[in-house]
Amino acid sequence: MKEQLLSIRKINKYFGRSHILKDVTLDIKDGEFITLLGPSGCGKTTILRCIAGLESIDSGDILLYGESIKDLAPNKRNVNTVFQNYALFPHLNVYDNIAYGPRIKKSMGEGEIKKSVAEMLELVQMQGYEKRMTHQLSGGQRQRIAIARALINKPDILLLDEPLGALDLKLRKYMQTELAHLQKQAETTFIYVTHDQEEALNMSDRIVVINEGVVQQVGTPSDIYNNSKNLFVAGFIGDRNIKEVKVLQKKGDFCSVKLGNSVIYIKPDRSLVDHDKCSEMEAAVLAVHMDKMKISYEEVPNSLYGQITFVHYAGSQIKTEVDVDGELLTVIEYQNDNDNYSIGDKVYVSWEETGVLLLPKEDTTGRREDEKD
Amino acid sequence: MKRIKQNLPALPILGYLLLLVGIPLLLVVILSFLTRDSLGNIIFEFTPDNYRKMFDPVYLRVFLNSFSLALFTGLITLLVGYPVAYFTAGLEQKRRSFVILLIMLPFWISSLLRTYGWTILLGKEGLINNVLMFFNIIDQPLNMMYKFGTVLTGTAYMLVPFMIISIYNSVDKLDRSLLEASYDLGGGKWKTFFNITLPLTTPGIARGFTLVFIPALGLYYISDLLGGGNTMFLGNLINNMATRGRNRPLASAFAVGMILLVLLVLFIYGRVTKSGKESLYQ
């Protein structure tokens, strides 16, 4: 069983009058790759800075190996940060940048430092760059040096603040894989901050979804993706159709719900809504992954009848919008032979039995802000 | 042709500089190789005598005085100016603007008047002596006027804003995340200051030092008023020679000597901030 490494207990943080972190509680195990995911301004970077000691906390506690570190200065905490802009020292070359930590803490002799720097450069595959100045490096190279500079201190936790944000798409994808490998190789706990759900889903052992300073859900990528706990997570992760419905009645595992003027049966997929209470809820929210829906010209059981209003070809996928009694549903399908949809076609929309969530409408923590993602 | 057209707008300033700086400077250089009669009239006769005289120990002493005045002024303004600049840059926007206003405020008053102000403070019947006497801390007025230190105080006071503003600009541009990175990697406040802040603000220090050093070499009314002629500085010497001494050729030679000293400082400044390093740092 893996050891409990970091324990964040009900921390609160205010900047002036704004309440940035609200009772954030989180446990992180040794060796985990954990991602804090949320929209800009949700407080994820602040959590990271609180762990690093660069921000103080107003209440609560942070324990590392069971001991409180909340009153320790950043230089007394055995955690290191990879900053968003890398923050490499411009007046030092690559070697001196990486050697900065052990030198300033006098934790190694020059001989040992030389050996460690070489090891770190090998780890991030930057051998031979010792004498380069940082401005002579590309974005991806700077990032590797920033990671090496942090890891040489053998931190208990490496904190990464949107480190891929400044890189172009191709390099970003490549570095996602690299980082995940690096984390296993370095055997160090990574706490990674990002607003990019794809990054989070690709790299993490566990994801912490945060919105407005509140932890919304903690879980594995597939858990978060398939079994979103509330409206915010459902809207933020993956592409879903989110529609308000009226719950009519319950039949076995199924519920009948009314969307617009149409009635359909759904089988909520381990949703938070208690199945037995299904019929007691008047209004609820239906969340369906766009790529778990199908369009057909022939009538199929349990489907919605509507008219295509928009067709968009995006590489291997085709994205279609269907108007069902004034409710717009978006369907994403892989291109196939019968995909000659045209605007104005009357079609039937159905979905797989799984992958449907029925969420309570009254949602204190969830608020949709995700349209841009 | 195109280049000429592009640079056309620069012509007026070029003409201005040529007419009012270039030609007079050339005249000074020519004059420095001439000599004069007992009435001070210029005799057109080429001679390097003036420069030879400069190496007279009496005059070398004046060079040394001026050089050390400028050097110490630079050091004092640095020691006073750096902390002021550092803390000013760390203030929130409103307070920062206010502090900068306070730093610039003295420029609104004639520097000559402000120099007189120091005589009121430091004189035998001055404020400081009166206060100290009143509280019986001393029973004889201190003799604080007309010394090297008095001139140094006045000069440093006059030039310190240039140092503060230069360093302030450097500190202000300093990327705070570099300091955080240093803390994060295990550096305390002082280690971070000496390893990160100081090296990265060196261009500001060099700029400030140059801006202070050069005028300190030449300012002569401060040494006139506060030094009383007890210590001879280059500025006073040149002034005396050109006016009362009726020896403009010799004064010109000293002026050229001073310009060479300034060029030396600028050369060092260029080396310190070489190859646009500053823009990379900040």
CSV table of N, CA, C and O in Angstrom, one decimal, chain B residues 147-190:
chain,number,residue,atom,x,y,z
B,147,LYS,N,35.1,71.3,3.8
B,147,LYS,CA,36.0,70.1,3.9
B,147,LYS,C,35.6,69.2,2.7
B,147,LYS,O,34.6,69.4,2.0
B,148,PHE,N,36.5,68.3,2.4
B,148,PHE,CA,36.2,67.3,1.4
B,148,PHE,C,34.9,66.6,1.6
B,148,PHE,O,34.1,66.5,0.7
B,149,GLY,N,34.7,66.2,2.9
B,149,GLY,CA,33.5,65.5,3.2
B,149,GLY,C,32.2,66.4,3.0
B,149,GLY,O,31.2,65.8,2.6
B,150,THR,N,32.3,67.7,3.2
B,150,THR,CA,31.2,68.6,3.0
B,150,THR,C,30.8,68.5,1.5
B,150,THR,O,29.6,68.4,1.1
B,151,VAL,N,31.8,68.7,0.6
B,151,VAL,CA,31.6,68.7,-0.8
B,151,VAL,C,31.0,67.3,-1.2
B,151,VAL,O,30.1,67.3,-2.0
B,152,LEU,N,31.6,66.3,-0.7
B,152,LEU,CA,31.1,64.9,-1.0
B,152,LEU,C,29.6,64.8,-0.6
B,152,LEU,O,28.8,64.3,-1.4
B,153,THR,N,29.3,65.3,0.6
B,153,THR,CA,27.9,65.2,1.0
B,153,THR,C,27.0,65.9,0.0
B,153,THR,O,25.9,65.4,-0.4
B,154,GLY,N,27.3,67.2,-0.3
B,154,GLY,CA,26.5,68.0,-1.2
B,154,GLY,C,26.4,67.3,-2.6
B,154,GLY,O,25.3,67.3,-3.1
B,155,THR,N,27.5,66.8,-3.1
B,155,THR,CA,27.5,66.2,-4.4
B,155,THR,C,26.6,64.9,-4.4
B,155,THR,O,25.8,64.7,-5.3
B,156,ALA,N,26.8,64.1,-3.4
B,156,ALA,CA,26.1,62.9,-3.3
B,156,ALA,C,24.6,63.2,-3.2
B,156,ALA,O,23.7,62.6,-3.8
B,157,TYR,N,24.2,64.2,-2.3
B,157,TYR,CA,22.9,64.6,-2.2
B,157,TYR,C,22.2,65.0,-3.5
B,157,TYR,O,21.1,64.6,-3.9
B,158,MET,N,23.0,65.8,-4.3
B,158,MET,CA,22.5,66.3,-5.5
B,158,MET,C,22.3,65.2,-6.6
B,158,MET,O,21.3,65.3,-7.4
B,159,LEU,N,23.1,64.2,-6.5
B,159,LEU,CA,23.0,63.2,-7.6
B,159,LEU,C,22.3,61.9,-7.3
B,159,LEU,O,22.1,61.1,-8.1
B,160,VAL,N,22.0,61.7,-6.0
B,160,VAL,CA,21.4,60.5,-5.6
B,160,VAL,C,20.1,60.1,-6.3
B,160,VAL,O,19.9,58.9,-6.6
B,161,PRO,N,19.3,61.1,-6.7
B,161,PRO,CA,18.1,60.6,-7.5
B,161,PRO,C,18.4,59.9,-8.8
B,161,PRO,O,17.7,58.9,-9.1
B,162,PHE,N,19.4,60.3,-9.4
B,162,PHE,CA,19.8,59.6,-10.7
B,162,PHE,C,20.1,58.1,-10.4
B,162,PHE,O,19.7,57.2,-11.2
B,163,MET,N,20.8,57.9,-9.3
B,163,MET,CA,21.2,56.5,-8.9
B,163,MET,C,19.9,55.7,-8.6
B,163,MET,O,19.7,54.6,-9.1
B,164,ILE,N,19.0,56.4,-7.8
B,164,ILE,CA,17.8,55.7,-7.3
B,164,ILE,C,17.0,55.3,-8.6
B,164,ILE,O,16.5,54.1,-8.7
B,165,ILE,N,16.7,56.2,-9.5
B,165,ILE,CA,15.9,56.0,-10.6
B,165,ILE,C,16.5,54.9,-11.5
B,165,ILE,O,15.7,54.0,-12.0
B,166,SER,N,17.8,54.9,-11.7
B,166,SER,CA,18.4,53.9,-12.5
B,166,SER,C,18.2,52.5,-12.0
B,166,SER,O,17.8,51.6,-12.6
B,167,ILE,N,18.5,52.4,-10.7
B,167,ILE,CA,18.4,51.1,-10.0
B,167,ILE,C,16.9,50.6,-9.9
B,167,ILE,O,16.6,49.5,-10.2
B,168,TYR,N,16.1,51.6,-9.6
B,168,TYR,CA,14.6,51.3,-9.6
B,168,TYR,C,14.2,50.7,-10.9
B,168,TYR,O,13.4,49.7,-10.8
B,169,ASN,N,14.6,51.3,-12.0
B,169,ASN,CA,14.2,50.7,-13.3
B,169,ASN,C,14.6,49.3,-13.4
B,169,ASN,O,13.8,48.4,-13.9
B,170,SER,N,15.8,49.0,-13.0
B,170,SER,CA,16.3,47.6,-13.0
B,170,SER,C,15.5,46.7,-12.1
B,170,SER,O,15.1,45.6,-12.5
B,171,VAL,N,15.3,47.1,-10.9
B,171,VAL,CA,14.6,46.2,-9.9
B,171,VAL,C,13.2,46.0,-10.4
B,171,VAL,O,12.6,44.9,-10.3
B,172,ASP,N,12.6,47.1,-10.9
B,172,ASP,CA,11.2,47.0,-11.3
B,172,ASP,C,11.0,46.0,-12.4
B,172,ASP,O,10.0,45.3,-12.5
B,173,LYS,N,12.0,45.9,-13.3
B,173,LYS,CA,11.9,45.0,-14.5
B,173,LYS,C,12.2,43.6,-14.1
B,173,LYS,O,12.0,42.7,-14.8
B,174,LEU,N,12.8,43.4,-12.9
B,174,LEU,CA,13.2,42.1,-12.5
B,174,LEU,C,12.0,41.1,-12.4
B,174,LEU,O,11.0,41.5,-11.8
B,175,ASP,N,12.1,40.0,-13.0
B,175,ASP,CA,11.0,39.0,-13.0
B,175,ASP,C,10.9,38.4,-11.6
B,175,ASP,O,11.8,37.7,-11.2
B,176,ARG,N,9.8,38.7,-10.9
B,176,ARG,CA,9.6,38.2,-9.6
B,176,ARG,C,9.6,36.7,-9.5
B,176,ARG,O,10.0,36.1,-8.5
B,177,SER,N,9.2,36.0,-10.6
B,177,SER,CA,9.2,34.5,-10.5
B,177,SER,C,10.6,34.0,-10.4
B,177,SER,O,10.8,32.9,-9.9
B,178,LEU,N,11.7,34.8,-10.8
B,178,LEU,CA,13.0,34.3,-10.6
B,178,LEU,C,13.4,34.3,-9.1
B,178,LEU,O,14.1,33.4,-8.6
B,179,LEU,N,12.9,35.3,-8.4
B,179,LEU,CA,13.1,35.3,-6.9
B,179,LEU,C,12.4,34.1,-6.3
B,179,LEU,O,12.9,33.4,-5.4
B,180,GLU,N,11.1,33.9,-6.7
B,180,GLU,CA,10.4,32.7,-6.2
B,180,GLU,C,11.1,31.4,-6.5
B,180,GLU,O,11.1,30.5,-5.7
B,181,ALA,N,11.6,31.3,-7.7
B,181,ALA,CA,12.3,30.1,-8.1
B,181,ALA,C,13.5,29.9,-7.2
B,181,ALA,O,13.8,28.8,-6.7
B,182,SER,N,14.2,31.0,-6.8
B,182,SER,CA,15.4,30.9,-5.9
B,182,SER,C,14.9,30.4,-4.5
B,182,SER,O,15.5,29.5,-3.9
B,183,TYR,N,13.8,31.0,-4.0
B,183,TYR,CA,13.3,30.6,-2.7
B,183,TYR,C,12.9,29.1,-2.8
B,183,TYR,O,13.2,28.3,-1.9
B,184,ASP,N,12.3,28.8,-3.9
B,184,ASP,CA,11.8,27.4,-4.0
B,184,ASP,C,12.9,26.4,-4.1
B,184,ASP,O,12.8,25.3,-3.6
B,185,LEU,N,14.1,26.8,-4.6
B,185,LEU,CA,15.2,25.9,-4.7
B,185,LEU,C,16.0,25.9,-3.5
B,185,LEU,O,17.1,25.2,-3.4
B,186,GLY,N,15.6,26.6,-2.4
B,186,GLY,CA,16.3,26.5,-1.2
B,186,GLY,C,17.0,27.8,-0.7
B,186,GLY,O,17.8,27.8,0.3
B,187,GLY,N,16.9,28.9,-1.5
B,187,GLY,CA,17.6,30.1,-1.2
B,187,GLY,C,16.8,30.9,-0.2
B,187,GLY,O,15.6,31.1,-0.3
B,188,GLY,N,17.5,31.5,0.9
B,188,GLY,CA,16.9,32.4,1.8
B,188,GLY,C,16.8,33.8,1.2
B,188,GLY,O,17.3,34.0,0.0
B,189,LYS,N,16.4,34.7,1.9
B,189,LYS,CA,16.2,36.1,1.4
B,189,LYS,C,17.6,36.7,1.0
B,189,LYS,O,17.7,37.3,-0.1
B,190,TRP,N,18.6,36.5,1.8
B,190,TRP,CA,19.9,37.2,1.5
B,190,TRP,C,20.6,36.5,0.4
B,190,TRP,O,21.2,37.1,-0.5
